[in-house]
């Protein structure tokens, strides 16, 4: 007896996948294939994680969110009198209610976006006080994980800035628990019947803004090669294509060194002239540059007059926020593998006082010089923070 999919040809059994598609009669009806063959069963291998395109990723990356938070309500006070055989007038023994739970925002390094933050959070309510002077249990705290670098605003004013891993901010306090009738016992009132309900929790409407916390920021015009450069120096995989505005949201790549130091580099979406006036992608991503300790200006050496790009980039940053262009920086001349780039490189060095590093993100030429200078900028930043008595940002 042959299994489905096998046939006899020249006295030898021969298996053919086409035979599996032959209709098999079962109960007077035709099935498209055999359901008893192992080869026809469903493929049970684990599916690989599908690749998310840049446009699909914009649905998952959220850098601003409006949240309504309400603290838990306090539990009501108990109302009871002690009762025991052969003991009358035992007195009041109603306990106090438990306090309502707080709603707490907590910075977490594992979170990279505000997409998982819900529009409404409420703390757990406290339990009611019981008899025999039993206090009600307090409501549990509600923790909301947010990315490091989240700015909390209320009515346009900054109320919290979560810049360290594990840092917490109480967004809404829970209400206090009510008092039981045991609380109102006095010499004048030996049998109080008064008890109070629990207070409602605090209610607030907060605006969360995410400013990417990275050591270095790649700033440049569209198609300057920022994403290609980030892919070359780190394991980040931002989208790369031959059309402008390929990168629609920031990407952070980690550069690893032999002494286990890690430098975070952020790829900021391309800027254009008038970005501070909300042109192009506008100011939606300019705020991510505020957290960067030093800047990497990426210019395309193959275009005519690449130093104009550098001047425009500095102008846009300075118009967005005063002093943004005065941070430590280095100019990266990309696409040095092209002939026109070699002609423009000496002229670019004449037009700027900053250090210029010519490289090719496509071929990997001269990436070592960039990595060494990037480490020098990082070490200078660490020493500066330590001299001020502050702890530098670590990844």
Coordinates of C-alpha atoms in Angstrom, one line a residue:
X1 CA 0.0 0.0 0.0
X2 CA 1.4 3.3 -1.1
X3 CA 1.1 6.6 0.9
X4 CA -0.6 9.6 -0.8
X5 CA 1.8 11.2 -3.2
X6 CA 3.6 8.0 -4.2
X7 CA 3.3 6.2 -7.5
X8 CA 4.9 3.2 -9.1
X9 CA 7.1 3.9 -12.2
X10 CA 9.1 1.1 -13.8
X11 CA 8.6 -1.1 -10.8
X12 CA 10.0 1.5 -8.4
X13 CA 8.0 3.8 -6.1
X14 CA 8.2 7.4 -7.1
X15 CA 7.0 10.4 -5.0
X16 CA 5.6 13.5 -6.7
X17 CA 4.2 16.6 -5.1
X18 CA 1.7 16.9 -8.0
X19 CA 0.1 13.7 -6.9
X20 CA -0.8 15.3 -3.6
X21 CA -3.1 17.8 -5.4
X22 CA -5.1 14.9 -7.0
X23 CA -8.7 15.0 -5.6
X24 CA -9.4 12.2 -3.2
X25 CA -13.0 11.0 -2.9
X26 CA -14.4 11.1 0.7
X27 CA -18.0 10.5 1.4
X28 CA -19.1 11.1 -2.2
X29 CA -17.4 14.5 -2.4
X30 CA -14.0 15.5 -3.7
X31 CA -11.3 17.0 -1.5
X32 CA -8.6 19.1 -3.1
X33 CA -5.8 17.2 -1.3
X34 CA -5.3 14.4 1.2
X35 CA -5.7 15.4 4.8
X36 CA -3.9 12.4 6.1
X37 CA -0.5 13.0 4.6
X38 CA 2.1 14.5 6.8
X39 CA 3.5 16.5 3.9
X40 CA 0.1 18.2 3.4
X41 CA -0.3 19.3 7.0
X42 CA 0.1 22.9 8.0
X43 CA 3.6 24.2 8.2
X44 CA 4.1 24.8 11.9
X45 CA 7.5 26.5 11.8
X46 CA 7.8 29.8 13.7
X47 CA 7.2 32.7 11.5
X48 CA 9.9 35.3 11.4
X49 CA 9.2 38.8 12.6
X50 CA 8.0 40.8 9.6
X51 CA 10.0 43.8 8.5
X52 CA 8.2 47.1 9.2
X53 CA 8.6 49.7 6.6
X54 CA 9.4 53.3 7.4
X55 CA 5.8 54.5 6.7
X56 CA 4.4 51.7 8.8
X57 CA 6.8 52.5 11.6
X58 CA 5.2 56.0 11.9
X59 CA 2.1 54.4 13.3
X60 CA 4.2 52.8 16.1
X61 CA 6.5 55.7 16.9
X62 CA 4.6 58.4 18.8
X63 CA 6.5 61.3 20.4
X64 CA 3.5 63.2 21.9
X65 CA 0.5 62.0 23.8
X66 CA -2.4 63.6 25.7
X67 CA -3.2 61.6 28.9
X68 CA -6.0 62.0 31.5
X69 CA -5.0 60.6 34.9
X70 CA -7.2 60.2 37.9
X71 CA -6.1 59.0 41.3
X72 CA -7.9 56.2 43.1
X73 CA -10.7 57.1 45.5
X74 CA -10.2 56.6 49.2
X75 CA -12.2 53.9 50.9
X76 CA -15.0 55.0 53.2
X77 CA -14.7 54.8 57.0
X78 CA -16.3 51.9 58.8
X79 CA -19.4 52.1 61.0
X80 CA -19.8 49.4 63.6
X81 CA -20.0 48.8 67.3
X82 CA -18.2 46.2 69.3
X83 CA -20.4 43.3 70.1
X84 CA -19.6 40.4 72.4
X85 CA -21.7 38.2 74.7
X86 CA -22.2 39.6 78.2
X87 CA -20.6 42.8 77.2
X88 CA -23.0 45.6 76.3
X89 CA -22.0 49.1 75.1
X90 CA -18.7 47.8 73.7
X91 CA -18.2 51.1 71.9
X92 CA -17.5 52.0 68.3
X93 CA -14.9 49.9 66.4
X94 CA -15.3 51.1 62.8
X95 CA -11.8 51.4 61.2
X96 CA -10.6 54.0 58.7
X97 CA -10.7 53.5 55.0
X98 CA -7.6 52.9 52.9
X99 CA -6.0 55.6 50.7
X100 CA -6.5 55.5 47.0
X101 CA -3.6 54.5 44.7
X102 CA -1.5 57.0 42.9
X103 CA -0.8 57.1 39.1
X104 CA 3.0 57.3 38.6
X105 CA 4.9 57.9 35.5
X106 CA 8.2 55.9 35.4
X107 CA 11.0 56.3 32.9
X108 CA 12.2 53.0 31.4
X109 CA 15.1 52.5 29.0
X110 CA 13.2 49.7 27.2
X111 CA 10.5 52.0 26.1
X112 CA 11.3 53.9 22.9
X113 CA 8.0 55.4 22.0
X114 CA 4.8 56.7 23.6
X115 CA 2.7 54.5 21.4
X116 CA 1.9 52.1 24.3
X117 CA 0.7 55.0 26.6
X118 CA -3.1 54.9 26.9
X119 CA -5.2 58.1 26.8
X120 CA -6.7 57.4 30.3
X121 CA -5.4 55.9 33.6
X122 CA -7.1 55.6 36.9
X123 CA -5.6 54.4 40.2
X124 CA -7.0 51.6 42.3
X125 CA -9.5 52.5 44.9
X126 CA -8.9 52.0 48.6
X127 CA -11.0 49.5 50.6
X128 CA -13.6 50.4 53.1
X129 CA -12.8 50.2 56.8
X130 CA -14.0 47.2 58.7
X131 CA -15.2 46.3 62.1
X132 CA -12.9 45.6 65.1
X133 CA -10.9 48.7 64.2
X134 CA -9.7 47.1 61.0
X135 CA -8.3 49.6 58.5
X136 CA -9.1 49.2 54.8
X137 CA -6.2 48.3 52.5
X138 CA -4.6 51.1 50.4
X139 CA -5.1 51.1 46.7
X140 CA -2.2 49.8 44.6
X141 CA -0.1 52.2 42.6
X142 CA -0.6 52.4 38.9
X143 CA 2.8 52.7 37.1
X144 CA 2.9 54.0 33.5
X145 CA 6.1 53.3 31.7
X146 CA 7.4 56.1 29.5
X147 CA 10.7 56.4 27.5
X148 CA 13.7 58.2 29.0
X149 CA 13.5 61.8 27.9
X150 CA 9.8 62.3 28.4
X151 CA 8.7 65.8 29.1
X152 CA 5.5 66.2 31.2
X153 CA 3.5 69.4 30.6
X154 CA 0.3 70.8 32.2
X155 CA -1.4 73.8 30.7
X156 CA 1.7 74.6 28.7
X157 CA 4.0 74.5 31.7
X158 CA 6.7 71.8 32.3
X159 CA 6.0 70.0 35.5
X160 CA 8.5 67.1 35.1
X161 CA 11.4 66.0 33.0
X162 CA 12.2 62.3 33.2
X163 CA 15.8 62.0 32.0
X164 CA 17.1 59.1 34.1
X165 CA 16.2 55.4 34.0
X166 CA 13.9 54.6 36.9
X167 CA 13.0 58.2 37.6
X168 CA 9.4 58.6 38.8
X169 CA 6.8 61.4 38.8
X170 CA 3.4 61.2 40.6
X171 CA 1.0 62.2 38.0
X172 CA -2.1 62.0 40.1
X173 CA -2.4 61.4 43.9
X174 CA -5.0 59.1 45.3
X175 CA -7.7 60.3 47.7
X176 CA -7.4 60.0 51.4
X177 CA -9.4 57.3 53.2
X178 CA -12.4 58.2 55.2
X179 CA -12.6 58.1 59.0
X180 CA -14.5 55.4 60.8
X181 CA -16.8 56.1 63.8
X182 CA -14.0 54.9 66.1
X183 CA -12.1 58.1 65.2
X184 CA -14.8 60.3 66.6
X185 CA -14.9 58.7 70.0
X186 CA -14.5 61.3 72.8
X187 CA -15.5 61.9 76.4
X188 CA -18.5 64.0 75.2
X189 CA -19.6 61.4 72.6
X190 CA -19.2 57.8 73.8
X191 CA -21.2 56.3 70.9
X192 CA -20.5 58.2 67.8
X193 CA -22.4 57.3 64.6
X194 CA -20.5 59.7 62.4
X195 CA -18.2 58.4 59.7
X196 CA -16.8 60.0 56.6
X197 CA -16.5 58.7 53.0
X198 CA -13.2 58.6 51.2
X199 CA -12.0 61.6 49.2
X200 CA -11.8 61.4 45.4
X201 CA -8.5 61.1 43.7
X202 CA -6.7 64.0 41.9
X203 CA -7.6 64.5 38.3
X204 CA -5.3 66.0 35.7
X205 CA -4.8 66.3 32.0
X206 CA -1.2 66.0 31.0
X207 CA 0.7 66.3 27.7
X208 CA 3.7 64.0 27.2
X209 CA 6.4 64.9 24.8
X210 CA 9.3 62.6 24.0
X211 CA 12.7 64.1 23.3
X212 CA 15.1 61.4 22.2
X213 CA 18.0 61.1 24.6
X214 CA 21.2 60.4 22.7
X215 CA 24.8 61.5 22.9
X216 CA 25.2 62.6 19.3
X217 CA 22.7 63.7 16.7
X218 CA 23.0 63.3 12.9
X219 CA 21.8 66.6 11.3
X220 CA 21.5 67.1 7.6
X221 CA 19.4 67.7 4.6
X222 CA 17.3 64.9 3.0
X223 CA 19.4 62.3 1.1
X224 CA 22.7 63.5 2.7
X225 CA 23.3 59.9 3.8
X226 CA 22.5 60.1 7.5
X227 CA 20.6 56.7 7.6
X228 CA 23.4 55.0 5.6
X229 CA 26.0 56.4 8.0
X230 CA 24.0 55.1 11.0
X231 CA 23.8 51.7 9.4
X232 CA 27.5 51.7 8.8
X233 CA 28.6 52.5 12.4
X234 CA 25.9 50.7 14.4
X235 CA 23.4 47.9 14.2
X236 CA 20.5 50.2 13.6
X237 CA 18.5 49.5 10.4
X238 CA 16.8 52.7 9.3
X239 CA 15.2 52.7 5.8
X240 CA 17.5 53.7 3.0
X241 CA 16.2 54.8 -0.5
X242 CA 17.0 57.2 -3.3
X243 CA 14.2 59.6 -2.6
X244 CA 14.0 62.4 0.0
X245 CA 12.4 62.1 3.4
X246 CA 13.1 58.4 3.6
X247 CA 13.4 58.7 7.4
X248 CA 10.1 59.8 8.9
X249 CA 11.0 59.3 12.6
X250 CA 14.2 59.3 14.6
X251 CA 16.3 56.2 14.9
X252 CA 18.9 55.6 17.6
X253 CA 22.0 53.4 17.0
X254 CA 24.5 52.3 19.5
X255 CA 28.3 52.5 18.7
X256 CA 30.2 49.9 20.8
X257 CA 33.8 50.3 21.8
X258 CA 36.3 47.7 23.1
X259 CA 36.2 49.1 26.7
X260 CA 32.4 48.4 26.7
X261 CA 31.5 52.1 26.4
X262 CA 28.5 52.8 24.3
X263 CA 27.7 56.0 22.4
X264 CA 24.2 56.6 21.3
X265 CA 23.8 58.3 17.9
X266 CA 20.3 59.6 16.8
X267 CA 19.3 59.9 13.1
X268 CA 17.1 62.9 13.0
X269 CA 14.8 63.2 9.9
X270 CA 16.0 65.5 7.2
X271 CA 15.7 69.3 7.6
X272 CA 15.0 71.8 4.9
X273 CA 15.0 75.5 4.6
X274 CA 12.2 77.0 6.8
X275 CA 12.0 73.9 9.1
X276 CA 11.7 76.2 12.1
X277 CA 8.6 77.7 10.4
X278 CA 7.1 74.2 10.4
X279 CA 8.0 73.5 6.7
X280 CA 8.7 70.0 5.6
X281 CA 8.6 67.8 8.6
X282 CA 8.7 71.0 10.6
X283 CA 9.5 71.3 14.3
X284 CA 8.0 67.9 15.0
X285 CA 11.5 66.4 15.2
X286 CA 13.6 69.4 15.9
X287 CA 13.0 68.9 19.6
X288 CA 14.8 65.6 19.5
X289 CA 18.0 67.6 18.8
X290 CA 17.7 69.4 22.2
X291 CA 18.8 66.3 24.1
X292 CA 21.9 65.6 22.0
X293 CA 25.2 66.5 23.7
X294 CA 27.1 67.1 20.4
X295 CA 26.1 67.3 16.8
X296 CA 27.3 65.6 13.6
X297 CA 26.5 67.8 10.6
X298 CA 26.2 65.5 7.5
X299 CA 26.6 67.3 4.2
X300 CA 26.6 65.8 0.7
X301 CA 30.0 66.6 -0.9
X302 CA 28.7 65.8 -4.4
X303 CA 26.3 68.8 -4.6
X304 CA 27.4 72.2 -5.7
X305 CA 28.5 74.4 -2.8
X306 CA 28.1 71.9 0.1
X307 CA 29.1 74.6 2.6
X308 CA 25.8 76.3 1.9
X309 CA 24.1 73.3 3.4
X310 CA 26.1 73.6 6.6
X311 CA 25.2 77.3 6.9
X312 CA 21.5 76.5 6.4
X313 CA 21.6 73.8 9.0
X314 CA 23.1 76.0 11.6
X315 CA 20.6 78.8 10.8
X316 CA 17.6 76.5 11.2
X317 CA 18.9 75.2 14.6
X318 CA 19.6 78.7 15.8
X319 CA 16.2 79.9 14.8
X320 CA 14.5 77.0 16.5
X321 CA 16.4 77.5 19.8
X322 CA 19.1 80.0 20.7
X323 CA 22.5 78.3 21.3
X324 CA 21.6 75.1 19.6
X325 CA 24.3 75.5 16.9
X326 CA 27.0 76.4 19.5
X327 CA 27.3 72.8 20.9
X328 CA 30.4 70.7 20.2
X329 CA 30.2 69.4 16.6
X330 CA 32.0 68.0 13.7
X331 CA 31.3 68.3 10.0
X332 CA 31.0 65.0 8.1
X333 CA 31.5 65.2 4.3
X334 CA 29.7 62.1 2.9
X335 CA 30.0 60.5 -0.5
X336 CA 33.7 61.0 -0.9
X337 CA 33.8 58.1 -3.3
X338 CA 32.4 60.3 -6.0
X339 CA 34.6 62.4 -8.2
X340 CA 32.8 65.7 -7.6
X341 CA 33.1 65.2 -3.9
X342 CA 36.9 65.2 -4.0
X343 CA 36.8 68.6 -5.8
X344 CA 34.5 70.2 -3.2
X345 CA 36.3 68.9 -0.1
X346 CA 39.1 71.4 0.0
X347 CA 36.7 74.3 -0.6
X348 CA 34.5 73.0 2.2
X349 CA 37.4 73.0 4.6
X350 CA 38.2 76.6 3.7
X351 CA 34.6 77.8 4.4
X352 CA 34.3 76.4 7.9
X353 CA 36.3 76.4 11.1
X354 CA 35.0 73.1 12.3
X355 CA 36.8 69.8 11.8
X356 CA 35.8 68.1 8.6
X357 CA 35.8 64.3 8.2
X358 CA 35.4 63.1 4.7
X359 CA 34.1 59.5 4.4
X360 CA 31.8 57.3 2.4
X361 CA 29.0 55.6 4.2
X362 CA 28.4 53.3 1.2
X363 CA 31.9 51.9 0.9
X364 CA 33.1 52.4 4.5
X365 CA 36.0 54.6 3.6
X366 CA 37.5 56.6 6.6
X367 CA 34.9 55.4 9.1
X368 CA 37.7 54.8 11.6
X369 CA 38.5 58.5 11.9
X370 CA 34.8 59.3 12.6
X371 CA 34.6 56.6 15.3
X372 CA 37.8 57.9 17.0
X373 CA 36.6 61.5 17.0
X374 CA 33.2 60.4 18.2
X375 CA 34.8 58.8 21.2
X376 CA 36.8 62.0 21.9
X377 CA 33.6 64.0 21.9
X378 CA 32.0 61.5 24.3
X379 CA 35.0 61.5 26.7
X380 CA 35.0 65.3 26.8
X381 CA 31.3 65.2 27.6
X382 CA 31.8 62.7 30.4
X383 CA 34.6 64.8 32.0
X384 CA 32.5 67.9 31.7
X385 CA 29.5 66.3 33.5
X386 CA 31.7 64.8 36.2
X387 CA 33.4 68.2 36.9
X388 CA 29.9 69.7 37.4
X389 CA 29.0 67.0 39.9
X390 CA 26.4 65.4 37.5
X391 CA 26.2 61.9 36.2
X392 CA 26.6 61.5 32.4
X393 CA 23.9 59.7 30.4
X394 CA 24.8 56.1 30.0
X395 CA 23.3 53.6 27.5

